[in-house]
GROMACS .gro file of C-alpha atoms in nm:
model
  159
    1MET     CA    1  13.376  -7.162 -19.682
    2ILE     CA    2  13.756  -7.128 -19.740
    3GLU     CA    3  13.999  -7.160 -19.451
    4VAL     CA    4  14.387  -7.136 -19.505
    5ASN     CA    5  14.641  -7.181 -19.221
    6LEU     CA    6  14.999  -7.109 -19.253
    7GLU     CA    7  15.339  -7.063 -19.100
    8MET     CA    8  15.483  -6.748 -19.193
    9GLU     CA    9  15.867  -6.610 -19.130
   10VAL     CA   10  15.714  -6.256 -19.079
   11SER     CA   11  15.596  -6.059 -18.748
   12ALA     CA   12  15.232  -5.979 -18.714
   13LYS     CA   13  15.320  -5.609 -18.710
   14GLU     CA   14  15.501  -5.651 -19.066
   15LEU     CA   15  15.183  -5.839 -19.218
   16PHE     CA   16  14.935  -5.581 -19.080
   17ASP     CA   17  15.153  -5.314 -19.184
   18VAL     CA   18  15.078  -5.455 -19.554
   19ILE     CA   19  14.696  -5.528 -19.491
   20VAL     CA   20  14.602  -5.173 -19.346
   21PRO     CA   21  14.722  -4.945 -19.596
   22SER     CA   22  14.504  -5.135 -19.844
   23VAL     CA   23  14.204  -5.092 -19.589
   24ILE     CA   24  14.272  -4.741 -19.554
   25TYR     CA   25  14.307  -4.698 -19.949
   26ASP     CA   26  13.959  -4.863 -19.986
   27ILE     CA   27  13.804  -4.643 -19.747
   28LYS     CA   28  13.952  -4.337 -19.946
   29GLN     CA   29  13.875  -4.464 -20.252
   30ALA     CA   30  13.469  -4.529 -20.137
   31THR     CA   31  13.424  -4.217 -19.918
   32GLY     CA   32  13.687  -3.982 -20.021
   33LYS     CA   33  13.790  -3.959 -19.636
   34SER     CA   34  14.147  -4.005 -19.548
   35VAL     CA   35  14.178  -4.234 -19.213
   36ASN     CA   36  14.479  -4.343 -19.029
   37VAL     CA   37  14.508  -4.671 -18.838
   38SER     CA   38  14.391  -4.525 -18.501
   39ALA     CA   39  14.051  -4.440 -18.671
   40LEU     CA   40  13.973  -4.836 -18.735
   41HIS     CA   41  13.771  -5.016 -18.514
   42ASP     CA   42  13.513  -5.286 -18.463
   43ASN     CA   43  13.182  -5.214 -18.657
   44TYR     CA   44  13.347  -4.938 -18.865
   45THR     CA   45  13.122  -4.909 -19.167
   46TYR     CA   46  13.147  -4.751 -19.508
   47LYS     CA   47  12.959  -4.786 -19.840
   48LYS     CA   48  13.119  -4.825 -20.164
   49LYS     CA   49  12.999  -4.859 -20.521
   50LEU     CA   50  13.115  -5.167 -20.734
   51LYS     CA   51  13.013  -5.282 -21.101
   52SER     CA   52  12.802  -5.597 -21.078
   53LYS     CA   53  12.874  -5.900 -21.304
   54MET     CA   54  12.620  -5.760 -21.558
   55GLY     CA   55  12.794  -5.410 -21.564
   56LYS     CA   56  12.555  -5.223 -21.345
   57ASP     CA   57  12.653  -5.019 -21.053
   58ALA     CA   58  12.605  -5.212 -20.700
   59SER     CA   59  12.621  -5.081 -20.374
   60VAL     CA   60  12.819  -5.247 -20.087
   61ARG     CA   61  12.797  -5.199 -19.736
   62VAL     CA   62  13.135  -5.280 -19.586
   63THR     CA   63  13.178  -5.350 -19.179
   64ILE     CA   64  13.519  -5.404 -19.046
   65THR     CA   65  13.328  -5.679 -18.771
   66ARG     CA   66  13.642  -5.688 -18.561
   67PHE     CA   67  14.003  -5.505 -18.604
   68THR     CA   68  14.243  -5.538 -18.344
   69TYR     CA   69  14.607  -5.409 -18.464
   70PRO     CA   70  14.789  -5.665 -18.525
   71THR     CA   71  14.637  -5.965 -18.465
   72ILE     CA   72  14.281  -5.959 -18.622
   73TYR     CA   73  14.149  -5.785 -18.921
   74GLU     CA   74  13.772  -5.916 -19.004
   75ALA     CA   75  13.540  -5.745 -19.257
   76GLU     CA   76  13.160  -5.836 -19.383
   77PHE     CA   77  13.063  -5.691 -19.739
   78ASP     CA   78  12.708  -5.692 -19.774
   79SER     CA   79  12.519  -5.642 -20.104
   80GLY     CA   80  12.208  -5.743 -20.273
   81ALA     CA   81  12.366  -6.123 -20.352
   82GLY     CA   82  12.437  -6.151 -19.991
   83LYS     CA   83  12.718  -6.113 -19.744
   84ASN     CA   84  13.080  -6.213 -19.813
   85ARG     CA   85  13.305  -6.238 -19.477
   86MET     CA   86  13.685  -6.245 -19.448
   87ARG     CA   87  13.901  -6.279 -19.151
   88TYR     CA   88  14.307  -6.219 -19.106
   89GLU     CA   89  14.374  -6.376 -18.766
   90VAL     CA   90  14.753  -6.365 -18.612
   91GLU     CA   91  14.927  -6.573 -18.373
   92GLU     CA   92  15.288  -6.539 -18.237
   93LEU     CA   93  15.444  -6.831 -18.251
   94ASP     CA   94  15.739  -6.941 -18.014
   95ASN     CA   95  16.010  -6.973 -18.324
   96GLY     CA   96  15.932  -6.595 -18.398
   97ASN     CA   97  15.724  -6.676 -18.706
   98ILE     CA   98  15.339  -6.612 -18.709
   99GLY     CA   99  15.047  -6.849 -18.753
  100LEU     CA  100  14.796  -6.705 -19.000
  101SER     CA  101  14.431  -6.803 -19.021
  102TYR     CA  102  14.267  -6.679 -19.306
  103MET     CA  103  13.919  -6.739 -19.332
  104GLU     CA  104  13.636  -6.617 -19.643
  105ASP     CA  105  13.276  -6.709 -19.651
  106PHE     CA  106  12.997  -6.627 -19.831
  107GLU     CA  107  12.626  -6.629 -19.739
  108GLY     CA  108  12.370  -6.615 -20.020
  109GLN     CA  109  12.047  -6.411 -20.000
  110GLY     CA  110  11.764  -6.624 -20.026
  111LYS     CA  111  11.738  -6.995 -20.062
  112MET     CA  112  11.825  -7.003 -20.451
  113ALA     CA  113  12.146  -6.765 -20.371
  114ALA     CA  114  12.246  -6.977 -20.097
  115MET     CA  115  12.232  -7.311 -20.301
  116ASN     CA  116  12.417  -7.180 -20.590
  117GLY     CA  117  12.709  -7.036 -20.354
  118TRP     CA  118  12.718  -7.399 -20.202
  119LEU     CA  119  12.768  -7.537 -20.570
  120VAL     CA  120  12.979  -7.276 -20.664
  121GLY     CA  121  13.178  -7.340 -20.369
  122LEU     CA  122  13.248  -7.730 -20.411
  123VAL     CA  123  13.367  -7.644 -20.747
  124TYR     CA  124  13.578  -7.352 -20.676
  125ASN     CA  125  13.680  -7.391 -20.339
  126HIS     CA  126  14.021  -7.568 -20.395
  127LYS     CA  127  14.141  -7.330 -20.698
  128ALA     CA  128  14.050  -7.026 -20.429
  129LYS     CA  129  14.283  -7.210 -20.178
  130LYS     CA  130  14.563  -7.243 -20.386
  131ASP     CA  131  14.500  -6.866 -20.511
  132ILE     CA  132  14.478  -6.720 -20.165
  133LYS     CA  133  14.793  -6.932 -20.054
  134LYS     CA  134  14.982  -6.775 -20.372
  135ARG     CA  135  14.854  -6.435 -20.265
  136LEU     CA  136  14.988  -6.438 -19.915
  137ARG     CA  137  15.330  -6.614 -19.994
  138ALA     CA  138  15.402  -6.326 -20.252
  139MET     CA  139  15.306  -6.062 -19.955
  140GLU     CA  140  15.544  -6.289 -19.746
  141ARG     CA  141  15.819  -6.292 -19.995
  142SER     CA  142  15.763  -5.897 -20.049
  143ILE     CA  143  15.799  -5.804 -19.673
  144ILE     CA  144  16.107  -6.034 -19.667
  145GLU     CA  145  16.262  -5.865 -19.963
  146ASN     CA  146  16.194  -5.499 -19.846
  147ARG     CA  147  16.297  -5.554 -19.498
  148GLY     CA  148  16.618  -5.371 -19.548
  149SER     CA  149  16.505  -5.106 -19.787
  150ASP     CA  150  16.296  -4.903 -19.515
  151SER     CA  151  16.580  -4.850 -19.289
  152GLU     CA  152  16.843  -4.780 -19.572
  153ASN     CA  153  16.554  -4.512 -19.721
  154GLN     CA  154  16.565  -4.381 -19.391
  155GLU     CA  155  16.915  -4.347 -19.356
  156GLU     CA  156  16.948  -4.183 -19.679
  157ALA     CA  157  16.690  -3.923 -19.599
  158GLU     CA  158  16.885  -3.817 -19.268
  159ASN     CA  159  17.202  -3.778 -19.489
   0.00000   0.00000   0.00000
């Protein structure tokens, strides 16, 4: 299991306003259906096609196991190889920042896959944590850099 805990200088709403469009885009790509944030809920499920490592088509069932805007997004990706879970959980801090807890876990299908997942985890978890922290910090920087441009764009559109 990979777990990353960060203090971020953004609001929960700002962070979820980056995460949710990505989820909605994934649903649109997989199903052809346009959904909005109000359609997302606990146990929302859809199927998507991916290419396996061997280049074959593979089906993945995606279940949004928990969704509470703007504090929790948790999803499970179920395929023939096993289940991958990820969760973003946000809490507002007294200093105006947020505390983000990100978790990712994989449970292989069968004993051999589970053991292989455990071994791979030993080798790659440290690098994966660094990559996840880097990605989350990039999201934070992007949110901070674009804060003023949203209101500026709205003002220009009104004039």
